[in-house]
Amino acid sequence: MDFNYTENQTLIAQMARDFAEKHIRPDLMKWDESQGFPVHIFKQLGELGMMGVLVPTKYGGSGFGYHEYITVITEIAKVCGSIGLSVAAHNSLCTGHILAFGNEEQKMKYLPKVATAEHIGAWGLTEHNTGSDAGGMNTTAVEDGDFYVLNGAKNFITHAVSGDIAVVIARTGEKGDSHGMSAFIVEKGTPGFTSGKKEDKLGMRASETAELIFSDCRIPKENLLGKVGDGFPQSMKVLDGGRISIAALSLGIAKGAYLAAKKYAQERHQFGQAISNFQAIAFKLADMATDIEAAELLTHQAADMKNKGLKMTKESAIAKYKASEVCVAVANEAVQIFGGYGYTKEFPVEKFYRDSKLCTIGEGTSEIQKLVISRDILKS
């Protein structure tokens, strides 16, 4: 694997960095305080090709691979985890599911709109009583002539209120049957499809999280993704790529917190010298830098395998697990280096600290990642 940035990655990193500094940094705390979801930012990102990074150019996307995708997410998350999360969810979940499993007609109809952020995408798997236990979902899709009728609710769904389309996994068979679920594309405005309670969150507050509600919602059969019963296996494959997204998001937040802490440590003087000169602080920074590099290597390893079409369930789980735990640890140490100032909203590490925790929960908790990893390494 070549560890040097390609020309594309270098250009993309600069573009994402410039955009984040100009359009995101000035208002990020305003959005955080109000929990406002800045749709206009994602429209602008769509114009730059960052909402369809992995989508082929024939469908209006940028046509890049996972290394470039990691670059986009990381650079944005270095400034704001919330915006990074929404870009990741849009690219890897809704858009990624249609890209991977849609037929040509579905791809031509939907991908050009989501790749340019004309439409914001949502993805619905989780329910109130079925988080990691997706097989026990209660949302059903019952065949009725040329339609499927959806009833139920999904929660913790990114872009549930502002999203224009959603890929929704619903039960078409028996509970607990891995082939008893199917995936559907549901468009906003479809009768019986509404959004519900918006969550009041600890962090990632500018990334909208709410319920999707279905009440006798009739979906045309042509909106079925793949075959009946393929929804769960599809979702697991989508989540393999999604773990790379969260690893990249974690990497960005960790880098943002680390860079802020390093800068502060070099500027803050106590006892007549910069606190970075004290071994207690210098060693913290050394540990942070080392953990970030390890997480970055693991993330790009998973990306390399994904680009090559290799099975990478274990590798993506390792990357997501390591990067998300590093993210929390680095953000925690960053607050510690700032001392009392780190606990205030005047300095950036307070927000990195709050945003970091979601990375160990979203798209599979750290415990689920360890389950995936342990099953893989113990099966032989």
Coordinates of C-alpha atoms in Angstrom, one line a residue:
M1 CA 0.0 0.0 0.0
D2 CA 1.3 3.4 -1.0
F3 CA 1.3 5.7 2.1
N4 CA 1.8 8.9 0.2
Y5 CA -1.2 11.1 -0.6
T6 CA -2.1 10.9 -4.3
E7 CA -2.5 14.1 -6.3
N8 CA -6.3 13.7 -6.0
Q9 CA -6.1 13.3 -2.2
T10 CA -3.9 16.4 -1.9
L11 CA -6.3 18.5 -3.9
I12 CA -9.4 17.1 -2.2
A13 CA -7.8 17.7 1.2
Q14 CA -7.1 21.3 0.4
M15 CA -10.6 21.9 -1.0
A16 CA -12.3 20.3 2.0
R17 CA -10.0 22.2 4.4
D18 CA -10.6 25.5 2.7
F19 CA -14.4 25.0 2.6
A20 CA -14.5 24.0 6.3
E21 CA -12.5 27.0 7.4
K22 CA -14.6 29.5 5.3
H23 CA -18.1 28.1 5.6
I24 CA -18.2 25.8 8.7
R25 CA -15.9 27.2 11.4
P26 CA -17.6 30.6 11.7
D27 CA -21.0 29.2 12.5
L28 CA -20.3 25.8 14.1
M29 CA -21.0 26.8 17.7
K30 CA -24.2 28.6 16.6
W31 CA -25.4 25.4 15.0
D32 CA -24.3 23.4 18.0
E33 CA -26.2 25.6 20.5
S34 CA -29.4 25.7 18.4
Q35 CA -29.1 22.2 17.1
G36 CA -29.8 23.7 13.7
F37 CA -29.2 21.5 10.7
P38 CA -27.5 23.7 8.0
V39 CA -29.0 22.2 4.9
H40 CA -27.3 25.0 2.8
I41 CA -23.9 23.7 3.8
F42 CA -24.6 20.3 2.3
K43 CA -26.0 21.8 -0.9
Q44 CA -22.7 23.6 -1.2
L45 CA -20.7 20.5 -0.5
G46 CA -22.8 18.7 -3.1
E47 CA -21.8 21.3 -5.7
L48 CA -18.1 20.5 -4.9
G49 CA -18.7 16.7 -5.3
M50 CA -18.3 15.9 -1.6
M51 CA -21.8 14.4 -1.2
G52 CA -21.2 11.8 -3.9
V53 CA -17.5 11.0 -3.5
L54 CA -17.9 7.2 -4.3
V55 CA -20.6 7.6 -6.9
P56 CA -19.4 7.0 -10.5
T57 CA -19.3 10.1 -12.8
K58 CA -22.0 8.5 -15.0
Y59 CA -24.5 9.0 -12.1
G60 CA -23.3 12.5 -11.4
G61 CA -20.8 11.6 -8.7
S62 CA -17.1 12.3 -8.2
G63 CA -16.0 8.7 -9.1
F64 CA -13.3 8.4 -6.4
G65 CA -12.4 5.6 -4.1
Y66 CA -12.3 5.1 -0.3
H67 CA -8.9 6.8 0.3
E68 CA -10.3 10.1 -1.2
Y69 CA -13.5 9.5 0.8
I70 CA -11.6 9.2 4.1
T71 CA -9.7 12.4 3.2
V72 CA -13.0 14.3 2.7
I73 CA -14.6 13.1 6.0
T74 CA -11.4 13.6 8.0
E75 CA -10.7 17.2 6.9
I76 CA -14.3 18.3 7.6
A77 CA -14.4 16.5 11.0
K78 CA -11.2 18.2 12.0
V79 CA -13.3 21.4 12.1
C80 CA -16.8 20.0 13.0
G81 CA -17.7 16.5 13.8
S82 CA -21.4 17.2 13.2
I83 CA -21.0 18.2 9.6
G84 CA -18.5 15.3 9.1
L85 CA -21.1 12.8 10.5
S86 CA -23.8 14.0 8.2
V87 CA -21.5 13.9 5.1
A88 CA -20.5 10.4 6.1
A89 CA -24.1 9.2 6.7
H90 CA -25.3 10.6 3.4
N91 CA -22.4 9.1 1.4
S92 CA -22.0 5.7 2.9
L93 CA -25.5 4.7 4.0
C94 CA -28.3 6.0 1.9
T95 CA -26.2 6.7 -1.2
G96 CA -24.0 3.7 -0.6
H97 CA -26.9 1.3 -0.3
I98 CA -28.5 2.5 -3.6
L99 CA -25.1 2.4 -5.3
A100 CA -24.3 -1.1 -4.1
F101 CA -27.7 -2.8 -4.5
G102 CA -29.9 -0.7 -6.8
N103 CA -30.8 -1.8 -10.3
E104 CA -29.8 0.5 -13.2
E105 CA -33.2 2.2 -13.3
Q106 CA -33.0 3.0 -9.5
K107 CA -29.4 4.2 -9.9
M108 CA -30.3 6.5 -12.8
K109 CA -33.3 7.9 -11.0
Y110 CA -31.8 8.5 -7.5
L111 CA -28.0 8.7 -7.6
P112 CA -27.7 11.9 -9.6
K113 CA -29.9 13.7 -7.0
V114 CA -28.1 12.4 -3.9
A115 CA -24.6 12.7 -5.4
T116 CA -25.1 16.4 -5.8
A117 CA -27.1 16.9 -2.6
E118 CA -30.2 18.0 -4.6
H119 CA -31.7 15.3 -2.3
I120 CA -30.4 14.7 1.3
G121 CA -30.4 11.0 2.1
A122 CA -31.4 9.0 5.3
W123 CA -31.0 5.4 6.1
G124 CA -33.3 3.5 8.5
L125 CA -32.4 0.3 10.3
T126 CA -32.4 1.0 14.0
E127 CA -35.6 0.9 16.1
H128 CA -36.5 1.8 19.6
N129 CA -36.3 -1.7 21.0
T130 CA -33.9 -3.2 18.4
G131 CA -30.5 -1.5 18.3
S132 CA -27.8 -4.1 17.8
D133 CA -30.6 -6.7 17.5
A134 CA -31.8 -5.6 14.1
G135 CA -33.4 -9.0 13.4
G136 CA -36.0 -8.3 16.0
M137 CA -37.3 -5.2 14.2
N138 CA -41.0 -4.4 14.3
T139 CA -41.4 -2.3 11.2
T140 CA -43.2 -4.4 8.6
A141 CA -43.7 -4.3 4.9
V142 CA -46.7 -6.2 3.7
E143 CA -47.2 -7.0 0.0
D144 CA -50.4 -5.5 -1.4
G145 CA -50.8 -5.8 -5.2
D146 CA -48.2 -3.6 -6.9
F147 CA -47.2 -2.0 -3.5
Y148 CA -45.7 -2.8 -0.1
V149 CA -47.4 -1.2 2.9
L150 CA -45.0 -0.1 5.6
N151 CA -46.0 0.3 9.2
G152 CA -43.7 1.0 12.2
A153 CA -41.0 3.5 13.2
K154 CA -37.2 3.9 13.1
N155 CA -35.2 6.0 15.5
F156 CA -31.8 7.6 15.8
I157 CA -32.0 8.3 12.1
T158 CA -29.7 10.9 10.6
H159 CA -31.6 13.4 8.5
A160 CA -35.0 12.0 9.4
V161 CA -36.6 15.4 9.2
S162 CA -34.7 17.1 6.4
G163 CA -34.0 14.1 4.3
D164 CA -35.6 13.9 0.9
I165 CA -35.3 10.1 0.5
A166 CA -34.6 7.3 2.8
V167 CA -33.5 3.7 2.4
V168 CA -35.5 1.8 4.9
I169 CA -35.1 -1.9 6.1
A170 CA -38.4 -3.5 7.1
R171 CA -39.6 -6.9 8.1
T172 CA -41.1 -9.0 5.2
G173 CA -40.7 -12.3 7.0
E174 CA -40.4 -13.8 10.5
K175 CA -38.6 -12.1 13.4
G176 CA -35.1 -13.3 13.8
D177 CA -34.8 -14.6 10.3
S178 CA -31.8 -13.0 8.6
H179 CA -33.6 -13.3 5.3
G180 CA -36.9 -11.9 6.7
M181 CA -36.1 -8.3 6.0
S182 CA -36.1 -6.2 2.8
A183 CA -34.8 -2.8 1.8
F184 CA -37.0 0.0 0.2
I185 CA -36.4 3.5 -1.2
V186 CA -39.0 5.8 0.3
E187 CA -39.5 9.4 -1.0
K188 CA -40.4 12.3 1.2
G189 CA -44.0 13.3 0.6
T190 CA -45.2 9.7 0.3
P191 CA -48.5 9.5 2.2
G192 CA -48.0 7.8 5.6
F193 CA -44.3 8.7 5.7
T194 CA -43.5 11.3 8.4
S195 CA -40.7 12.3 10.8
G196 CA -41.1 12.3 14.6
K197 CA -39.2 13.3 17.7
K198 CA -35.9 15.0 17.2
E199 CA -33.3 13.9 19.7
D200 CA -31.7 16.4 22.1
K201 CA -28.1 15.1 22.1
L202 CA -24.9 15.5 24.0
G203 CA -22.8 16.0 20.9
M204 CA -23.1 16.0 17.1
R205 CA -25.9 18.5 17.7
A206 CA -25.8 20.0 14.2
S207 CA -26.3 16.6 12.7
E208 CA -30.0 16.0 12.7
T209 CA -31.2 12.8 14.4
A210 CA -34.9 11.9 14.7
E211 CA -37.6 9.3 14.1
L212 CA -39.0 8.0 10.8
I213 CA -42.6 7.0 11.1
F214 CA -44.6 4.8 8.7
S215 CA -48.4 4.5 8.9
D216 CA -50.0 2.5 6.1
C217 CA -47.2 4.0 3.8
R218 CA -47.6 2.5 0.3
I219 CA -44.4 2.0 -1.5
P220 CA -44.3 0.9 -5.2
K221 CA -42.7 -2.5 -5.8
E222 CA -40.1 -0.9 -8.1
N223 CA -38.7 0.7 -4.9
L224 CA -37.6 -2.6 -3.5
L225 CA -33.8 -2.8 -3.5
G226 CA -32.6 -6.2 -4.7
K227 CA -34.7 -9.2 -3.8
V228 CA -37.3 -9.7 -1.0
G229 CA -35.3 -11.0 2.0
D230 CA -32.0 -9.4 1.0
G231 CA -32.4 -6.4 3.3
F232 CA -30.3 -7.7 6.2
P233 CA -27.4 -9.1 4.2
Q234 CA -27.3 -5.9 2.2
S235 CA -27.3 -3.8 5.4
M236 CA -24.3 -5.7 6.8
K237 CA -22.3 -5.0 3.7
V238 CA -23.3 -1.4 3.7
L239 CA -22.2 -1.2 7.3
D240 CA -18.8 -2.6 6.4
G241 CA -18.2 0.5 4.3
G242 CA -20.0 2.6 7.0
R243 CA -17.4 1.6 9.6
I244 CA -14.7 3.1 7.4
S245 CA -16.8 6.3 7.4
I246 CA -17.0 6.4 11.2
A247 CA -13.3 5.5 11.5
A248 CA -12.6 8.5 9.2
L249 CA -14.9 10.7 11.2
S250 CA -13.2 9.6 14.4
L251 CA -9.8 10.3 12.9
G252 CA -10.9 13.8 11.9
I253 CA -12.2 14.6 15.4
A254 CA -9.1 13.2 17.0
K255 CA -6.8 15.2 14.7
G256 CA -8.8 18.4 15.4
A257 CA -8.6 17.9 19.2
Y258 CA -4.9 17.0 19.0
L259 CA -3.9 20.0 16.8
A260 CA -5.8 22.4 19.1
A261 CA -4.2 20.9 22.2
K262 CA -0.7 21.0 20.7
K263 CA -1.1 24.7 19.6
Y264 CA -2.4 25.6 23.1
A265 CA 0.4 23.7 24.8
Q266 CA 3.0 25.7 22.8
E267 CA 1.3 29.0 23.5
R268 CA 0.3 28.6 27.2
H269 CA 3.1 29.6 29.6
Q270 CA 3.4 28.5 33.2
F271 CA 6.4 28.8 35.5
G272 CA 8.2 30.9 32.8
Q273 CA 7.9 28.5 29.9
A274 CA 5.5 26.9 27.5
I275 CA 3.6 23.9 29.1
S276 CA 4.6 21.8 26.1
N277 CA 8.1 21.8 27.6
F278 CA 6.9 19.9 30.6
Q279 CA 7.2 16.1 30.2
A280 CA 3.7 15.5 31.6
I281 CA 2.2 17.5 28.7
A282 CA 4.8 16.4 26.0
F283 CA 4.1 12.7 26.8
K284 CA 0.4 13.2 26.5
L285 CA 0.9 14.7 23.0
A286 CA 3.2 11.9 22.1
D287 CA 0.6 9.3 23.0
M288 CA -2.1 11.2 21.1
A289 CA 0.0 11.4 18.0
T290 CA 1.0 7.7 18.1
D291 CA -2.6 6.6 18.6
I292 CA -3.8 8.8 15.7
E293 CA -1.2 7.4 13.4
A294 CA -2.2 3.8 14.3
A295 CA -5.9 4.6 13.7
E296 CA -5.1 6.3 10.4
L297 CA -3.1 3.3 9.1
L298 CA -5.9 0.8 10.1
T299 CA -8.5 3.0 8.4
H300 CA -6.6 3.2 5.1
Q301 CA -5.8 -0.5 5.3
A302 CA -9.6 -1.2 5.3
A303 CA -10.1 1.4 2.5
D304 CA -7.4 -0.3 0.4
M305 CA -9.2 -3.7 0.7
K306 CA -12.5 -2.1 0.0
N307 CA -11.2 -0.5 -3.1
K308 CA -9.9 -3.8 -4.3
G309 CA -13.2 -5.5 -3.7
L310 CA -11.8 -7.8 -1.0
K311 CA -13.7 -9.0 2.0
M312 CA -12.9 -6.6 4.8
T313 CA -15.5 -7.1 7.5
K314 CA -12.9 -7.7 10.2
E315 CA -10.6 -5.0 9.0
S316 CA -13.3 -2.3 8.9
A317 CA -14.5 -3.4 12.3
I318 CA -10.9 -3.1 13.7
A319 CA -10.5 0.3 12.1
K320 CA -13.8 1.6 13.4
Y321 CA -13.2 0.2 16.9
K322 CA -9.6 1.5 17.2
A323 CA -10.3 4.9 15.7
S324 CA -13.4 5.6 17.7
E325 CA -11.8 4.6 21.0
V326 CA -8.7 6.7 20.1
C327 CA -11.0 9.6 19.3
V328 CA -12.5 9.6 22.7
A329 CA -9.2 9.2 24.4
V330 CA -7.5 12.0 22.4
A331 CA -10.4 14.4 23.0
N332 CA -10.3 13.6 26.7
E333 CA -6.6 14.3 26.9
A334 CA -7.1 17.5 24.9
V335 CA -9.5 18.8 27.5
Q336 CA -7.0 17.9 30.2
I337 CA -4.2 19.8 28.5
F338 CA -6.4 22.9 28.2
G339 CA -7.3 22.5 31.9
G340 CA -10.2 24.7 33.1
Y341 CA -10.4 26.4 29.7
G342 CA -11.0 23.0 28.1
Y343 CA -14.2 22.8 30.0
T344 CA -15.6 26.0 28.5
K345 CA -17.2 26.6 25.2
E346 CA -14.8 29.4 24.3
F347 CA -12.2 26.8 23.3
P348 CA -12.7 24.1 20.7
V349 CA -11.8 20.9 22.6
E350 CA -15.1 21.0 24.7
K351 CA -17.0 20.3 21.5
F352 CA -14.6 17.7 20.2
Y353 CA -15.0 16.0 23.5
R354 CA -18.8 15.9 23.3
D355 CA -18.8 14.9 19.6
S356 CA -16.3 12.1 20.1
K357 CA -18.5 9.7 22.1
L358 CA -20.9 9.1 19.3
C359 CA -18.1 7.5 17.3
T360 CA -18.0 4.5 19.8
I361 CA -21.8 4.0 19.4
G362 CA -23.0 4.9 15.9
E363 CA -23.0 2.2 13.1
G364 CA -22.2 -0.5 15.7
T365 CA -20.9 0.0 19.2
S366 CA -17.4 -0.8 20.2
E367 CA -18.8 -4.0 21.8
I368 CA -20.4 -5.0 18.5
Q369 CA -17.1 -4.4 16.7
K370 CA -15.3 -6.7 19.2
L371 CA -18.0 -9.3 18.6
V372 CA -17.4 -9.0 14.8
I373 CA -13.6 -9.2 15.2
S374 CA -13.6 -12.1 17.7
R375 CA -16.0 -14.2 15.6
D376 CA -13.7 -13.7 12.6
I377 CA -10.4 -14.5 14.3
L378 CA -11.9 -17.6 16.2
K379 CA -13.8 -19.2 13.3
S380 CA -10.8 -21.2 12.0

